[in-house]
Short mmCIF file of C-alpha atoms in Angstrom, two decimals:
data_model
loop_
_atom_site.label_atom_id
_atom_site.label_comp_id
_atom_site.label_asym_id
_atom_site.label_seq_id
_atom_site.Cartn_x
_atom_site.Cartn_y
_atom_site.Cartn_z
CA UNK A 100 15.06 20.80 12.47
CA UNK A 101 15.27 17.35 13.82
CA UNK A 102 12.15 17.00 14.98
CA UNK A 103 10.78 18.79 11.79
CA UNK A 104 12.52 15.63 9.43
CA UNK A 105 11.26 13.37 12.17
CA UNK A 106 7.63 14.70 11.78
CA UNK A 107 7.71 14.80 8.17
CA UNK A 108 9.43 10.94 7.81
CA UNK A 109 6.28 9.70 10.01
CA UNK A 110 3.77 11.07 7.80
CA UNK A 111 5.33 9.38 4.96
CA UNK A 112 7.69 12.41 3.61
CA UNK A 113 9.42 11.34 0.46
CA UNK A 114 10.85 14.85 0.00
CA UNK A 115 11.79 18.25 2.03
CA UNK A 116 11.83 22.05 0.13
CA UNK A 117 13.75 24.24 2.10
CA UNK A 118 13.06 27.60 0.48
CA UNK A 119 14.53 31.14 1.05
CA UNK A 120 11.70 33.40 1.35
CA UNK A 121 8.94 29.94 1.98
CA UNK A 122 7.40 27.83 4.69
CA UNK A 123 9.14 24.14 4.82
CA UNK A 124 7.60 21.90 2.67
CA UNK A 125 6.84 18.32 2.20
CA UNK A 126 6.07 15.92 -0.13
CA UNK A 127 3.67 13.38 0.97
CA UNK A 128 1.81 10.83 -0.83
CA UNK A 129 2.55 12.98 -3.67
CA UNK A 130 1.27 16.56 -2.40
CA UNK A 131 3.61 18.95 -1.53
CA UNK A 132 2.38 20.36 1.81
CA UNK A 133 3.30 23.22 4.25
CA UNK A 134 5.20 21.67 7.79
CA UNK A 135 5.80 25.34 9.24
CA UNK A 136 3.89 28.84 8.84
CA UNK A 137 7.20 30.51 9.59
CA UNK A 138 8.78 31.55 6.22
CA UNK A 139 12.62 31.63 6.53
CA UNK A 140 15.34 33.81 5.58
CA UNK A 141 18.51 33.45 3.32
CA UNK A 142 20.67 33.58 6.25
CA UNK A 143 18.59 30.24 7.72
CA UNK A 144 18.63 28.35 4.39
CA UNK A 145 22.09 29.03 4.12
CA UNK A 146 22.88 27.89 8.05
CA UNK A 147 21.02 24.94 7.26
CA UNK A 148 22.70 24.22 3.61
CA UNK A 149 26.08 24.64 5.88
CA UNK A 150 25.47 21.60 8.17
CA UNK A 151 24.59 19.15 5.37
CA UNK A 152 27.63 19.36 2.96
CA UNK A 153 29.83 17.26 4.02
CA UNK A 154 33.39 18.47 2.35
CA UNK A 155 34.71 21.55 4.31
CA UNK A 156 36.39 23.08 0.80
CA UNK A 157 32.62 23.42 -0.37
CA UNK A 158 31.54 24.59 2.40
CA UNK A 159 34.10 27.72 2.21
CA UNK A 160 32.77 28.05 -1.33
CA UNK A 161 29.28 28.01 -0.48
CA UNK A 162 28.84 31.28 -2.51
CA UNK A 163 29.94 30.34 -5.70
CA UNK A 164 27.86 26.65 -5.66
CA UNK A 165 25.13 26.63 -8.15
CA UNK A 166 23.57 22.69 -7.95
CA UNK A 167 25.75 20.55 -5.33
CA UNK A 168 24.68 16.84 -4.71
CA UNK A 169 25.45 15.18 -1.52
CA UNK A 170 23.90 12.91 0.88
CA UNK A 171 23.22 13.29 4.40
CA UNK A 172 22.57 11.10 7.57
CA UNK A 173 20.15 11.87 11.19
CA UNK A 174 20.95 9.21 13.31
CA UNK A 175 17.56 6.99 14.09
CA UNK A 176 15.68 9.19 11.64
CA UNK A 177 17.15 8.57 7.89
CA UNK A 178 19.22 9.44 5.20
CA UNK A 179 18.63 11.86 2.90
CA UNK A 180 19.71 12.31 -1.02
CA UNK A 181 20.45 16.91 -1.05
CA UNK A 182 19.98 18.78 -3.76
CA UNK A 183 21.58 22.39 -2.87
CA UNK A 184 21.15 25.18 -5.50
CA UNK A 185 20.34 29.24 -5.90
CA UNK A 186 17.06 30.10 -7.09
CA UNK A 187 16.78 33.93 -7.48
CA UNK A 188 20.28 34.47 -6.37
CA UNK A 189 18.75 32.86 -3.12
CA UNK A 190 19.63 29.24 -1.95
CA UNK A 191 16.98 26.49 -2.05
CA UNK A 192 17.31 22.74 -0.69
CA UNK A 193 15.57 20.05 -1.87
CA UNK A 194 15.95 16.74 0.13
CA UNK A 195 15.10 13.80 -1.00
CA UNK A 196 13.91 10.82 1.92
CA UNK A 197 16.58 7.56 1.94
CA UNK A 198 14.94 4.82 4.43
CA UNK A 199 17.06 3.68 6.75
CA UNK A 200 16.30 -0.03 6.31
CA UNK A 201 16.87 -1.53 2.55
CA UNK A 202 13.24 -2.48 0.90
CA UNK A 203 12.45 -5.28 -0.31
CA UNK A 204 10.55 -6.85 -3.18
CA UNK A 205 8.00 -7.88 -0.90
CA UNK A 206 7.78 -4.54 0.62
CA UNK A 207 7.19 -2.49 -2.04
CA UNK A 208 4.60 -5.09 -3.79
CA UNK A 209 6.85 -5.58 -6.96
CA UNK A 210 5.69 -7.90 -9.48
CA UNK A 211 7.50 -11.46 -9.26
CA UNK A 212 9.03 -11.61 -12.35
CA UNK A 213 11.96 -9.12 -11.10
CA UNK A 214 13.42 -12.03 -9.06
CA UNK A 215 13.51 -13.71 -12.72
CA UNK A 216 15.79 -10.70 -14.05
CA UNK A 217 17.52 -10.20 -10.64
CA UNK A 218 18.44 -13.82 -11.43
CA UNK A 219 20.13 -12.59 -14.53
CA UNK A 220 24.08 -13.45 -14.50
CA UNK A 221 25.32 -11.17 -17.26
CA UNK A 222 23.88 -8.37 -19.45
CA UNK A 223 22.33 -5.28 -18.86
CA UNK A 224 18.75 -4.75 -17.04
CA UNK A 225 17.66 -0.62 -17.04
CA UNK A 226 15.23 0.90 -14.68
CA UNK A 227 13.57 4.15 -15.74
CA UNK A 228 10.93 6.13 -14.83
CA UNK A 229 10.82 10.06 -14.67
CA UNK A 230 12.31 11.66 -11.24
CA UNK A 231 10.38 10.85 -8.05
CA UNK A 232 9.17 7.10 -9.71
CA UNK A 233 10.75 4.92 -7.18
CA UNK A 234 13.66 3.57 -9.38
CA UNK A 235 16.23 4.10 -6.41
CA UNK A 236 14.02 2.07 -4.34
CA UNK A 237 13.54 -1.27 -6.85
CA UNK A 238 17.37 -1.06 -7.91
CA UNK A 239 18.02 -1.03 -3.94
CA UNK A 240 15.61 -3.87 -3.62
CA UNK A 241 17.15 -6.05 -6.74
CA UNK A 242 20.63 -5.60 -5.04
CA UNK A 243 19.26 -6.53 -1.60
CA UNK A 244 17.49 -9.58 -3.23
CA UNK A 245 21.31 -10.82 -4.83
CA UNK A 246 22.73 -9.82 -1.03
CA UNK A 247 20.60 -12.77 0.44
CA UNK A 248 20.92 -14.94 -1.54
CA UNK A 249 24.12 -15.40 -3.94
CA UNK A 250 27.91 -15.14 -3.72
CA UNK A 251 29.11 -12.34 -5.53
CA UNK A 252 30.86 -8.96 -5.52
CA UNK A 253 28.13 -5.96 -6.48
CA UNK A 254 29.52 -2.22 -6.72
CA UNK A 255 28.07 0.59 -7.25
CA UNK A 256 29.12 3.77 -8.88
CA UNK A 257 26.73 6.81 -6.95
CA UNK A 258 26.05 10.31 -7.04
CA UNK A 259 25.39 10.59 -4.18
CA UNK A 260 25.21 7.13 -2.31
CA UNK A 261 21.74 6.51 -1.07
CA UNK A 262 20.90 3.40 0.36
CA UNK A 263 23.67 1.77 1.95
CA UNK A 264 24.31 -1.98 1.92
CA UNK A 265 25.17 -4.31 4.59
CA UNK A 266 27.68 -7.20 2.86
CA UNK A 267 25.77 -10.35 3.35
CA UNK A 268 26.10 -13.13 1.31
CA UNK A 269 27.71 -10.59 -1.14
CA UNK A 270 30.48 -8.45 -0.47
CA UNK A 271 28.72 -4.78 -1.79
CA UNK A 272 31.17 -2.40 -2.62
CA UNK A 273 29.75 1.28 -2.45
CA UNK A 274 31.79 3.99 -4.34
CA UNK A 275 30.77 7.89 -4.36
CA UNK A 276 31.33 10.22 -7.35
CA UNK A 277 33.51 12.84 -6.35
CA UNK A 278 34.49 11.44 -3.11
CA UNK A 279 35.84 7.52 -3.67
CA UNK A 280 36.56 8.06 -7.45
CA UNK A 281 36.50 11.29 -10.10
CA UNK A 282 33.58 10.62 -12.34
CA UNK A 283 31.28 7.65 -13.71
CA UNK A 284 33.52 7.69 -16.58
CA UNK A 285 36.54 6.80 -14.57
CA UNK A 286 34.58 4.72 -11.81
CA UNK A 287 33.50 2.09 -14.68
CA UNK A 288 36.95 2.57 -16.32
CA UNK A 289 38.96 1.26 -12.79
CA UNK A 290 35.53 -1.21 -12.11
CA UNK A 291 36.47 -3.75 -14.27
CA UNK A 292 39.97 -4.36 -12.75
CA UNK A 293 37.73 -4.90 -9.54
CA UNK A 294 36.55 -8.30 -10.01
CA UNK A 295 32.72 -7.36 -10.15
CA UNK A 296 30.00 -9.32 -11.00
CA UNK A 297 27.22 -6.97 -10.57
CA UNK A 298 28.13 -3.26 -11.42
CA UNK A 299 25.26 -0.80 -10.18
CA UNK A 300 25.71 2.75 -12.44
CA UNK A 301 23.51 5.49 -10.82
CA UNK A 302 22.46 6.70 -13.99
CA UNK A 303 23.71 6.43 -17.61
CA UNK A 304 24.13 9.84 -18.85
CA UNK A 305 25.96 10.47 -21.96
CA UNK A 306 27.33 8.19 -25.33
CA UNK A 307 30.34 7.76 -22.94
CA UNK A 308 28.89 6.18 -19.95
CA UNK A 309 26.55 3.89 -22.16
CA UNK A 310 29.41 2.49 -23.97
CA UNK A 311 31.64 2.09 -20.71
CA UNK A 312 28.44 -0.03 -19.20
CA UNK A 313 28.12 -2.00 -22.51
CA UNK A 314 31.63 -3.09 -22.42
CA UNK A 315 31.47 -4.09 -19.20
CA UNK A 316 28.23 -6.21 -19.71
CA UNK A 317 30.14 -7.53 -23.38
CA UNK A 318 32.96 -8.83 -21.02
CA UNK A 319 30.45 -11.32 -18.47
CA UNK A 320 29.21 -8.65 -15.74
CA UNK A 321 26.09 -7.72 -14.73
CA UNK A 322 25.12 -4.10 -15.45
CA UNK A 323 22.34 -2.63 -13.58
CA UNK A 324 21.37 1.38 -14.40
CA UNK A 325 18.68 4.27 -14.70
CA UNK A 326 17.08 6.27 -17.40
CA UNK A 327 14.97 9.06 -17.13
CA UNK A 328 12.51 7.49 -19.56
CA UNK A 329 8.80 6.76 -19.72
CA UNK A 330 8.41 3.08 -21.10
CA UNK A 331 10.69 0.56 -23.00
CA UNK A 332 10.23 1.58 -26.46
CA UNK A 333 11.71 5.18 -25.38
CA UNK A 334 14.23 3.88 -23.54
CA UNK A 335 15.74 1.90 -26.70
CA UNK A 336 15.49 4.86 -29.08
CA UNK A 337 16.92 7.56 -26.19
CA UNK A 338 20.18 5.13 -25.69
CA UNK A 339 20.42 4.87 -29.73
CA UNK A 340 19.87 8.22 -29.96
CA UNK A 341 22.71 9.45 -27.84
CA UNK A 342 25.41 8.20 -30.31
CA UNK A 343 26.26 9.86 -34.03
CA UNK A 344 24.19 8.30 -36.84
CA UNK A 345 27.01 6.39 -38.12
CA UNK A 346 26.95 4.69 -34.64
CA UNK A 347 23.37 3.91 -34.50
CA UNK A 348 23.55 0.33 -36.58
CA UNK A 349 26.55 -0.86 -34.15
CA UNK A 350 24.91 -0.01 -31.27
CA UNK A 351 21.95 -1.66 -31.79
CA UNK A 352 23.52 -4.46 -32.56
CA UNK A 353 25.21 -4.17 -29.56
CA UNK A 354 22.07 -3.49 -27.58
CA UNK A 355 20.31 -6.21 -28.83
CA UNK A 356 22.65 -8.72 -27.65
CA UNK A 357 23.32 -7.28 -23.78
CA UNK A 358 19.71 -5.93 -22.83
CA UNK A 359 17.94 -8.91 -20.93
CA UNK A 360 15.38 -6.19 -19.72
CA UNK A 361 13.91 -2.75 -19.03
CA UNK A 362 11.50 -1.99 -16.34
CA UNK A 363 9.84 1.22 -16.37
CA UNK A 364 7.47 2.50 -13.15
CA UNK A 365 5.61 5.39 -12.46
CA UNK A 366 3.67 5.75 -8.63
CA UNK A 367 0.00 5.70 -7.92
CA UNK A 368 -2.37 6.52 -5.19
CA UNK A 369 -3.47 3.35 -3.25
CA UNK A 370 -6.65 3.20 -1.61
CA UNK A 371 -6.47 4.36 1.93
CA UNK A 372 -3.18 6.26 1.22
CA UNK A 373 0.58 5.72 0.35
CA UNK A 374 1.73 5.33 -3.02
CA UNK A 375 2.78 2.00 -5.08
CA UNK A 376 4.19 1.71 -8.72
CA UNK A 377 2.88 0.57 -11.43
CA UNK A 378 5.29 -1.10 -14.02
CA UNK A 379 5.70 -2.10 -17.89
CA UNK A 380 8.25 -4.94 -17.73
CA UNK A 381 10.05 -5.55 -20.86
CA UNK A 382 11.92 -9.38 -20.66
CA UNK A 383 14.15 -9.00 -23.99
CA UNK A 384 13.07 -11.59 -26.01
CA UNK A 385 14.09 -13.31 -29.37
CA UNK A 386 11.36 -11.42 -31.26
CA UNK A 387 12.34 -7.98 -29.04
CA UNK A 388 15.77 -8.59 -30.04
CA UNK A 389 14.86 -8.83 -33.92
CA UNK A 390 12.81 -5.62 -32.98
CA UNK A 391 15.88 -3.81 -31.49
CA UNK A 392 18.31 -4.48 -34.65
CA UNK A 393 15.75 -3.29 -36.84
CA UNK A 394 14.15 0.55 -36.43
CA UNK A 395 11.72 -0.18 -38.80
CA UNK A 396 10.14 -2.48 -36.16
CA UNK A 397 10.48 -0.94 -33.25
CA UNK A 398 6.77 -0.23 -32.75
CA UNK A 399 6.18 -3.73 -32.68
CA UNK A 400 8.01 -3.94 -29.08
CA UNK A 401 4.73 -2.41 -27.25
CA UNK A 402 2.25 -5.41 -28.81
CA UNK A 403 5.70 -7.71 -27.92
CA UNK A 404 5.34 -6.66 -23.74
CA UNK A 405 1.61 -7.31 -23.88
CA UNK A 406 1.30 -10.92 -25.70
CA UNK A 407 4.34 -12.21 -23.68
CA UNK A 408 2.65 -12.11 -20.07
CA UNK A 409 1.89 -14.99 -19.74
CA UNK A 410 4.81 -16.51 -21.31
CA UNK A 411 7.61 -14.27 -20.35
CA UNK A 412 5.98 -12.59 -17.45
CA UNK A 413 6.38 -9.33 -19.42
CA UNK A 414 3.35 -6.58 -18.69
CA UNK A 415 2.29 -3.29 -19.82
CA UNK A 416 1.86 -0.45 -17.69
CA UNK A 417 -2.03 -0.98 -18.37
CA UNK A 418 -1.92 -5.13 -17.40
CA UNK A 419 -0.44 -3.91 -14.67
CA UNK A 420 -2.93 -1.33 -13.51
CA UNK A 421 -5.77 -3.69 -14.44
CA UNK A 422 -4.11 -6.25 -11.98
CA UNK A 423 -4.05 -3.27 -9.43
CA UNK A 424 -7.74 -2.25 -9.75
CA UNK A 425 -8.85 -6.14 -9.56
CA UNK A 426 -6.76 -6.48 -6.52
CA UNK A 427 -8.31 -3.53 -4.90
CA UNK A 428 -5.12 -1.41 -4.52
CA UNK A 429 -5.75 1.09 -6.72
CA UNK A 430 -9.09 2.66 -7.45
CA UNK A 431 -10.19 2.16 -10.72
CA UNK A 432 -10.47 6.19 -11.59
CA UNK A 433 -6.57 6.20 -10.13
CA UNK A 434 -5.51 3.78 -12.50
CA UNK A 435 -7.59 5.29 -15.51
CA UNK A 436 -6.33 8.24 -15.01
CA UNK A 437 -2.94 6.84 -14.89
CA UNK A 438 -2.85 4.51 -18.11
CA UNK A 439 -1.47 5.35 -21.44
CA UNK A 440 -4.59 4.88 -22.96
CA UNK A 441 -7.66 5.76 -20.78
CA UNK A 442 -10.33 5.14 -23.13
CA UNK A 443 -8.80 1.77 -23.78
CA UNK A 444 -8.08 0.43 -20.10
CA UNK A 445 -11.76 1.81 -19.43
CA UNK A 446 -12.92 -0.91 -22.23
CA UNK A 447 -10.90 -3.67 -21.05
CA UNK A 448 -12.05 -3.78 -17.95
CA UNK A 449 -15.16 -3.82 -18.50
CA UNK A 450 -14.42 -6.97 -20.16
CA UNK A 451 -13.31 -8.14 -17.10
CA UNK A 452 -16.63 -7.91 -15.82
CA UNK A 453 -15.18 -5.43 -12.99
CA UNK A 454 -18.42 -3.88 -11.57
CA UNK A 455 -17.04 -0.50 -11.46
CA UNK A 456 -15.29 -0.21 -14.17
CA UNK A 457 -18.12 -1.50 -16.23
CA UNK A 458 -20.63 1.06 -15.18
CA UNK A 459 -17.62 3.86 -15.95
CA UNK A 460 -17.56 2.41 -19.30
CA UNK A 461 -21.32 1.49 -20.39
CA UNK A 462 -21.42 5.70 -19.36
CA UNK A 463 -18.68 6.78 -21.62
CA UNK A 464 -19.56 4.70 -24.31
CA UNK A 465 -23.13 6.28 -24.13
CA UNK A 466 -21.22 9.89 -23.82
CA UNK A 467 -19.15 9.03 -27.14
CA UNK A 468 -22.01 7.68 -28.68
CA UNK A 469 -24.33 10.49 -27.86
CA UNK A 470 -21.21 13.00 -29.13
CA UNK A 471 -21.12 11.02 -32.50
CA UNK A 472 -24.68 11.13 -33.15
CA UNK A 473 -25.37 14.48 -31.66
CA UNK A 474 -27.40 13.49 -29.09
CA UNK A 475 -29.84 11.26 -31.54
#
């Protein structure tokens, strides 16, 4: 099984299915592919499942577990995020791949203006994205960006911990739900008698734990989370939502004055393989702020991201594609593909004068126009 993780790590794994019943499968560069022909039995899932929890107690219980989170560690090879649960009364183990050495900025391309919000001192900055975006890998890379170079004390609440921080110029404080403390709830409860100044909150799931982490970035901190969300705009109205209607006003009050930003990321193909993400960073501006304290405007925020580039270094998922394609990273039917608005993005570049994408768009526009007209 070593050698198997190994194998699959080197060919750029970013997750392992561990089936009852299947072969073992990989994802790589977004493909889920066979690793074995040999399709294993309960009895191996389960000897496998055995060796990666961690807490004897569950182990004895391994019967009765349904989902069980933990993370798990090959010495020279990785860590690994596990997902344990039954499918078809049968268990099933989805790992997910934890590099061993902390990314940074640099490494996975991100746009500059992060080290703007990383620079942030109080407030709340969200990263979202649906499961499988990469937002594990650009929180670990904001945190590793603070770690060289300011003077503070960072914690982070987990479940489970992934990537694990060397203290550097920061002291980084690492706590595990269900292991160093009971729940999110109570983590952020006993964090603020810490002295933090950056509190990491591996995702903010309920009313409960999004008030907790707006207290905590009323009273000075930093407060850096996840949502599973697909752009700004949707993040907003998901956190408002969460809360009784008679809360809604307050909290978007309250939201208005401690979100400095949202940056939401999906991954794309890159040319010649691998996978990079694209992003639609939100800087929370004075007009974004009017936007969030009013609902009626909230569909202003989107025109908001796109004006304020080059002012605010603020981008759309689609800037940022069109940057991609330009640069050569992405191939231009990747990115179309990709873009909220296809038929749009398809237009705009061709008024970039982008070779490709103008002969993909003089032939659409001859399709549409040959559709309208009936072929006239």
């Amino acid at each position: 099984m070593q050698e198997l993780f190994k194998a699959a790590i080197d060919r750029g794994a970013s997750d392992i299915h561990i089936k009852s019943g299947d072969v073992i499968r990989a994802r790589i560069h977004g493909d889920l592919l066979p690793l074995t022909q040999q399709r294993l039995s309960v009895e191996q899932v389960k000897g496998i499942a055995l060796k990666l929890i961690p807490h004897e107690e569950d182990r004895k219980n391994f019967d009765k577990l349904t989902d069980y989170d933990c993370s798990w560690g090959l010495p020279g090879i990785g860590r690994f995020r596990v997902n344990i649960m039954k499918q078809r009364g049968s268990p099933m183990i989805v790992m997910r791949v934890i590099p061993i050495e902390i990314p940074t900025f640099e490494d996975l391309r991100l746009p500059k203006t992060l080290e703007t919000i990383a620079d942030h001192e109080r407030g709340m900055i969200l990263v979202t994205g649906v499961t499988g975006s990469g937002k594990s890998s650009t929180m670990a890379a904001m945190i590793d960006w603070m770690n060289r170079r300011k003077h503070l004390h960072i914690v982070t609440l987990e479940n489970p911990i992934e990537f694990l921080h060397r203290d550097n110029q920061c002291s980084i404080t690492q706590r595990d739900i269900g292991t160093d403390t009971e729940s999110f709830v109570s983590g952020l409860r006993a964090v603020l008698r810490q002295d933090p100044d950056v509190i990491l909150i591996g995702e903010m799931r309920d009313n409960i734990t999004i008030d907790t982490a707006l207290k905590a970035a009323e009273t000075g901190h930093l407060v850096l989370s996840t949502l599973h969300t697909k752009n700004a705009v949707q993040t907003i109205s998901r956190i408002i939502a969460v809360f009784d209607p008679a809360e809604q006003e307050m909290i978007r009050i309250r939201l208005s004055e401690q979100l400095m930003a949202v940056i939401s990321q999906r991954l794309v193909q890159k040319k010649g393989g691998g996978r990079i993400a694209a992003m639609e960073i939100m800087p929370v501006t004075a007009s974004i702020r009017d936007c969030i304290r009013d609902k009626n405007r909230m569909d202003e925020i989107s025109d908001l991201i796109e004006e304020g580039k080059e002012h605010y270094g603020s981008q759309t998922f689609d800037q940022h594609l069109m940057e991609l394609v330009k640069q050569d990273i992405v191939a231009f039917e990747i990115a179309k593909a990709a873009a909220n608005n296809p038929t749009d993005f398809d237009l705009k570049m061709n008024m970039f004068a982008d070779p490709r994408a103008a002969k993909a768009g003089q032939g659409n526009m001859q399709n549409e126009m040959s559709n309208l007209f009936g072929g006239r």
